[in-house]
mmCIF file of C-alpha atoms in Angstrom:
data_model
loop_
_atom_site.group_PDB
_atom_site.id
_atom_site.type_symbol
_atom_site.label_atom_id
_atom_site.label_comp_id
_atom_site.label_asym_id
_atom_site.label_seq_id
_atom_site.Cartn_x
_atom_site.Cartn_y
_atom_site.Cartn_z
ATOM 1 C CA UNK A 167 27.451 -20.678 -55.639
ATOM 2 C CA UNK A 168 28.749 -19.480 -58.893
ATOM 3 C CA UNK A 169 28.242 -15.620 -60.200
ATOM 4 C CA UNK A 170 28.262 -15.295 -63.489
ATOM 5 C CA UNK A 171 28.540 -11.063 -65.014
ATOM 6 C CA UNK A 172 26.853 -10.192 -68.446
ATOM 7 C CA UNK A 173 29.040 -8.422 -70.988
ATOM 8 C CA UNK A 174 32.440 -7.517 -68.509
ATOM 9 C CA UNK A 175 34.723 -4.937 -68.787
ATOM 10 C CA UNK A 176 37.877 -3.478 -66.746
ATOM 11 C CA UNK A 177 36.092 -1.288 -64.281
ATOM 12 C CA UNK A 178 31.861 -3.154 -64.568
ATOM 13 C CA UNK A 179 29.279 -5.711 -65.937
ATOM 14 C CA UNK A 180 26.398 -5.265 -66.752
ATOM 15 C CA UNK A 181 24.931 -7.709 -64.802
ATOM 16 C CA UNK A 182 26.129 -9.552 -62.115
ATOM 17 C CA UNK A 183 24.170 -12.960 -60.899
ATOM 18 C CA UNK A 184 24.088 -14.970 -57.869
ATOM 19 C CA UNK A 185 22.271 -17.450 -55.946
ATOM 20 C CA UNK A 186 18.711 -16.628 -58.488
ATOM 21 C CA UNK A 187 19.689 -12.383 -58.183
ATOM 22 C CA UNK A 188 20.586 -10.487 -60.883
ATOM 23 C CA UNK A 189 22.005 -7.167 -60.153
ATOM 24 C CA UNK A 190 21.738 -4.672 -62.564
ATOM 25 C CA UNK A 191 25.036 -1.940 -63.198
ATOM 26 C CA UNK A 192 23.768 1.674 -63.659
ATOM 27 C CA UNK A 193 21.859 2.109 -67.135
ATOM 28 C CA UNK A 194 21.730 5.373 -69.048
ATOM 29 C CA UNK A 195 19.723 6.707 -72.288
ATOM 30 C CA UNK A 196 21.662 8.334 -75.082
ATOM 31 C CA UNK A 197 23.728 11.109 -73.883
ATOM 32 C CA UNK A 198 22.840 14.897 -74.332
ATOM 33 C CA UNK A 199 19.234 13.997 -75.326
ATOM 34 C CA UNK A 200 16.492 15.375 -73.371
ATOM 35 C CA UNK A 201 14.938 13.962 -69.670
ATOM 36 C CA UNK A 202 12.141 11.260 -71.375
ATOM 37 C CA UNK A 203 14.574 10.326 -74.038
ATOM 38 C CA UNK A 204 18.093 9.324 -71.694
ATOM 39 C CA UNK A 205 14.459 7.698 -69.403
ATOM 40 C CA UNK A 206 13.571 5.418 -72.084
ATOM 41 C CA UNK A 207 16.478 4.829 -73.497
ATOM 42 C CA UNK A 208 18.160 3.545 -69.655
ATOM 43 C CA UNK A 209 15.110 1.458 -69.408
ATOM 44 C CA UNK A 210 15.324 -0.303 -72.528
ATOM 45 C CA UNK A 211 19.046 -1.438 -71.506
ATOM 46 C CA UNK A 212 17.573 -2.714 -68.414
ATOM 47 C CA UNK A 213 14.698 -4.576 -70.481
ATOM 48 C CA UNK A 214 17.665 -5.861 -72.377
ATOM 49 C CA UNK A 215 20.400 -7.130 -69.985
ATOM 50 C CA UNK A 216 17.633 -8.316 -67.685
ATOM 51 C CA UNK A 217 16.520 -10.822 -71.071
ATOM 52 C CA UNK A 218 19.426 -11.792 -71.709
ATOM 53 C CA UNK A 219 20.063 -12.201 -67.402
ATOM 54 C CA UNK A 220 17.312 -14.448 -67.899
ATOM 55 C CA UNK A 221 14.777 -12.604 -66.282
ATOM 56 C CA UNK A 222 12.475 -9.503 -66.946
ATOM 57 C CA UNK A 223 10.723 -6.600 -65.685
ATOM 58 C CA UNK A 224 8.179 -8.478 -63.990
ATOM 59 C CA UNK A 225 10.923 -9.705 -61.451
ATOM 60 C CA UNK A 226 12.309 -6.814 -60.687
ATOM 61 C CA UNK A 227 12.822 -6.620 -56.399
ATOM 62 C CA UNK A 228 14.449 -2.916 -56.525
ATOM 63 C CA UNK A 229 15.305 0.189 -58.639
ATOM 64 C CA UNK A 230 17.417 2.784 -57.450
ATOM 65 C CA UNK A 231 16.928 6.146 -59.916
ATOM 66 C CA UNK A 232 19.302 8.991 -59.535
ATOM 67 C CA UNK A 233 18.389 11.945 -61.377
ATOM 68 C CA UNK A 234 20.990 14.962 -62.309
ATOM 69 C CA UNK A 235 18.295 17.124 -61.596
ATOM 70 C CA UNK A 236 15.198 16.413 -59.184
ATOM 71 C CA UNK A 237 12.963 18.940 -61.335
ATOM 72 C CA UNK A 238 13.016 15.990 -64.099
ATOM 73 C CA UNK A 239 10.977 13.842 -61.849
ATOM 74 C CA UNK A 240 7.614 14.017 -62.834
ATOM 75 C CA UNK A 241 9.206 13.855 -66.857
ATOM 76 C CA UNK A 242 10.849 10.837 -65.878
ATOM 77 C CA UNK A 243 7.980 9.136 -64.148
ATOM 78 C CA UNK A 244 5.457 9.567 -66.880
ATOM 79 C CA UNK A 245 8.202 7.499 -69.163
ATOM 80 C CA UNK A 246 8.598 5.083 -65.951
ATOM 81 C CA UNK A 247 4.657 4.853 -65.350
ATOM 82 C CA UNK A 248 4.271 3.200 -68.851
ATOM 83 C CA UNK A 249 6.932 1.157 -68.803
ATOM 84 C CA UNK A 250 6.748 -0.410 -65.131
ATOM 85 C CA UNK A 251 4.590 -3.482 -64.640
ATOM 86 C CA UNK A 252 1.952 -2.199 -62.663
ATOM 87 C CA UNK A 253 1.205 -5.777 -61.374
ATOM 88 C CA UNK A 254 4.427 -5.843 -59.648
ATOM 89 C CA UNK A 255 5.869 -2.648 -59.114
ATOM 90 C CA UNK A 256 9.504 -2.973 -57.381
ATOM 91 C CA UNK A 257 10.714 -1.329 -54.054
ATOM 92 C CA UNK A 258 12.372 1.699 -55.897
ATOM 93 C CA UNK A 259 14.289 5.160 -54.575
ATOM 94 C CA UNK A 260 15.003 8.281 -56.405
ATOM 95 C CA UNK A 261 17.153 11.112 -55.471
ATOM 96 C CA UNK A 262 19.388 13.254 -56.779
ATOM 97 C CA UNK A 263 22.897 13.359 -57.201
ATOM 98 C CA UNK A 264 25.844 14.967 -59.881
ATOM 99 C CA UNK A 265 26.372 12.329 -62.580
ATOM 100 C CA UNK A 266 29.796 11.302 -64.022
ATOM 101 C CA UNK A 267 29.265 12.716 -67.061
ATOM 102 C CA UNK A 268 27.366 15.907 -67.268
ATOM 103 C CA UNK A 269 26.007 14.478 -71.032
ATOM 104 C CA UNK A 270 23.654 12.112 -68.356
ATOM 105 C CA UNK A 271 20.690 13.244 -66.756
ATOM 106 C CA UNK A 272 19.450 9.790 -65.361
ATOM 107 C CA UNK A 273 21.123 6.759 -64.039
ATOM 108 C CA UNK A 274 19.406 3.491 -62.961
ATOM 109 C CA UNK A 275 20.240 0.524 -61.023
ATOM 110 C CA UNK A 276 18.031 -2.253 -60.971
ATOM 111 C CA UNK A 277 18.082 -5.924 -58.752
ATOM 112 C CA UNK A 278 15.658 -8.414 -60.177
ATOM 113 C CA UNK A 279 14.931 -12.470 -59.502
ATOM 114 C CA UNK A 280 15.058 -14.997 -61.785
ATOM 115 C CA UNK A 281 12.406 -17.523 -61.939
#
């Protein structure tokens, strides 16, 4: 089967698709902007790259959500509560873990179907 990767560069893509998977490279908000902001900001790339995937929220199988600081968690979910489709909610993880760039306090990974 053939993969095809959304928008490549050297070292990622931001998506990567195979046999009706879409794999999502880590998304981030705007850097050195507040918890909710870098939230919604990460989740409107993912809204984004999955559309242009082919796909959409709706499909999503799992979300991986690492967090440069746990204490953000209940911040970030209130952002992720509105924007998740509560009809089908993926399998989803969140820990934390020291980000590349200390400008990022939220990364997130995402693996959706297409239809």
């Amino acid at each position: 089967m053939e993969i095809s990767r959304l928008e490549p560069d050297l070292r990622w893509c931001e998506t990567a698709t195979h046999d009706g998977v879409v794999h999502v490279a880590g998304q981030v908000g705007p850097a050195g902007t507040d918890i909710v902001t870098q939230t919604r900001g990460a989740l409107a790339e993912i809204d984004r790259v999955l559309a242009l995937s082919g796909t959409d929220k709706s499909r999503l199988l799992s979300v991986t959500i690492w967090l440069a600081d746990i204490a953000d968690f209940d911040a970030m979910n209130s952002v992720w509560d509105a924007w998740v489709d509560p009809a089908n909610p993926p399998a989803r993880a969140t820990g934390q873990i020291p980000l590349a760039d200390p400008a990022y306090t939220i990364e997130i990974t995402a693996v959706a179907a297409l239809p």
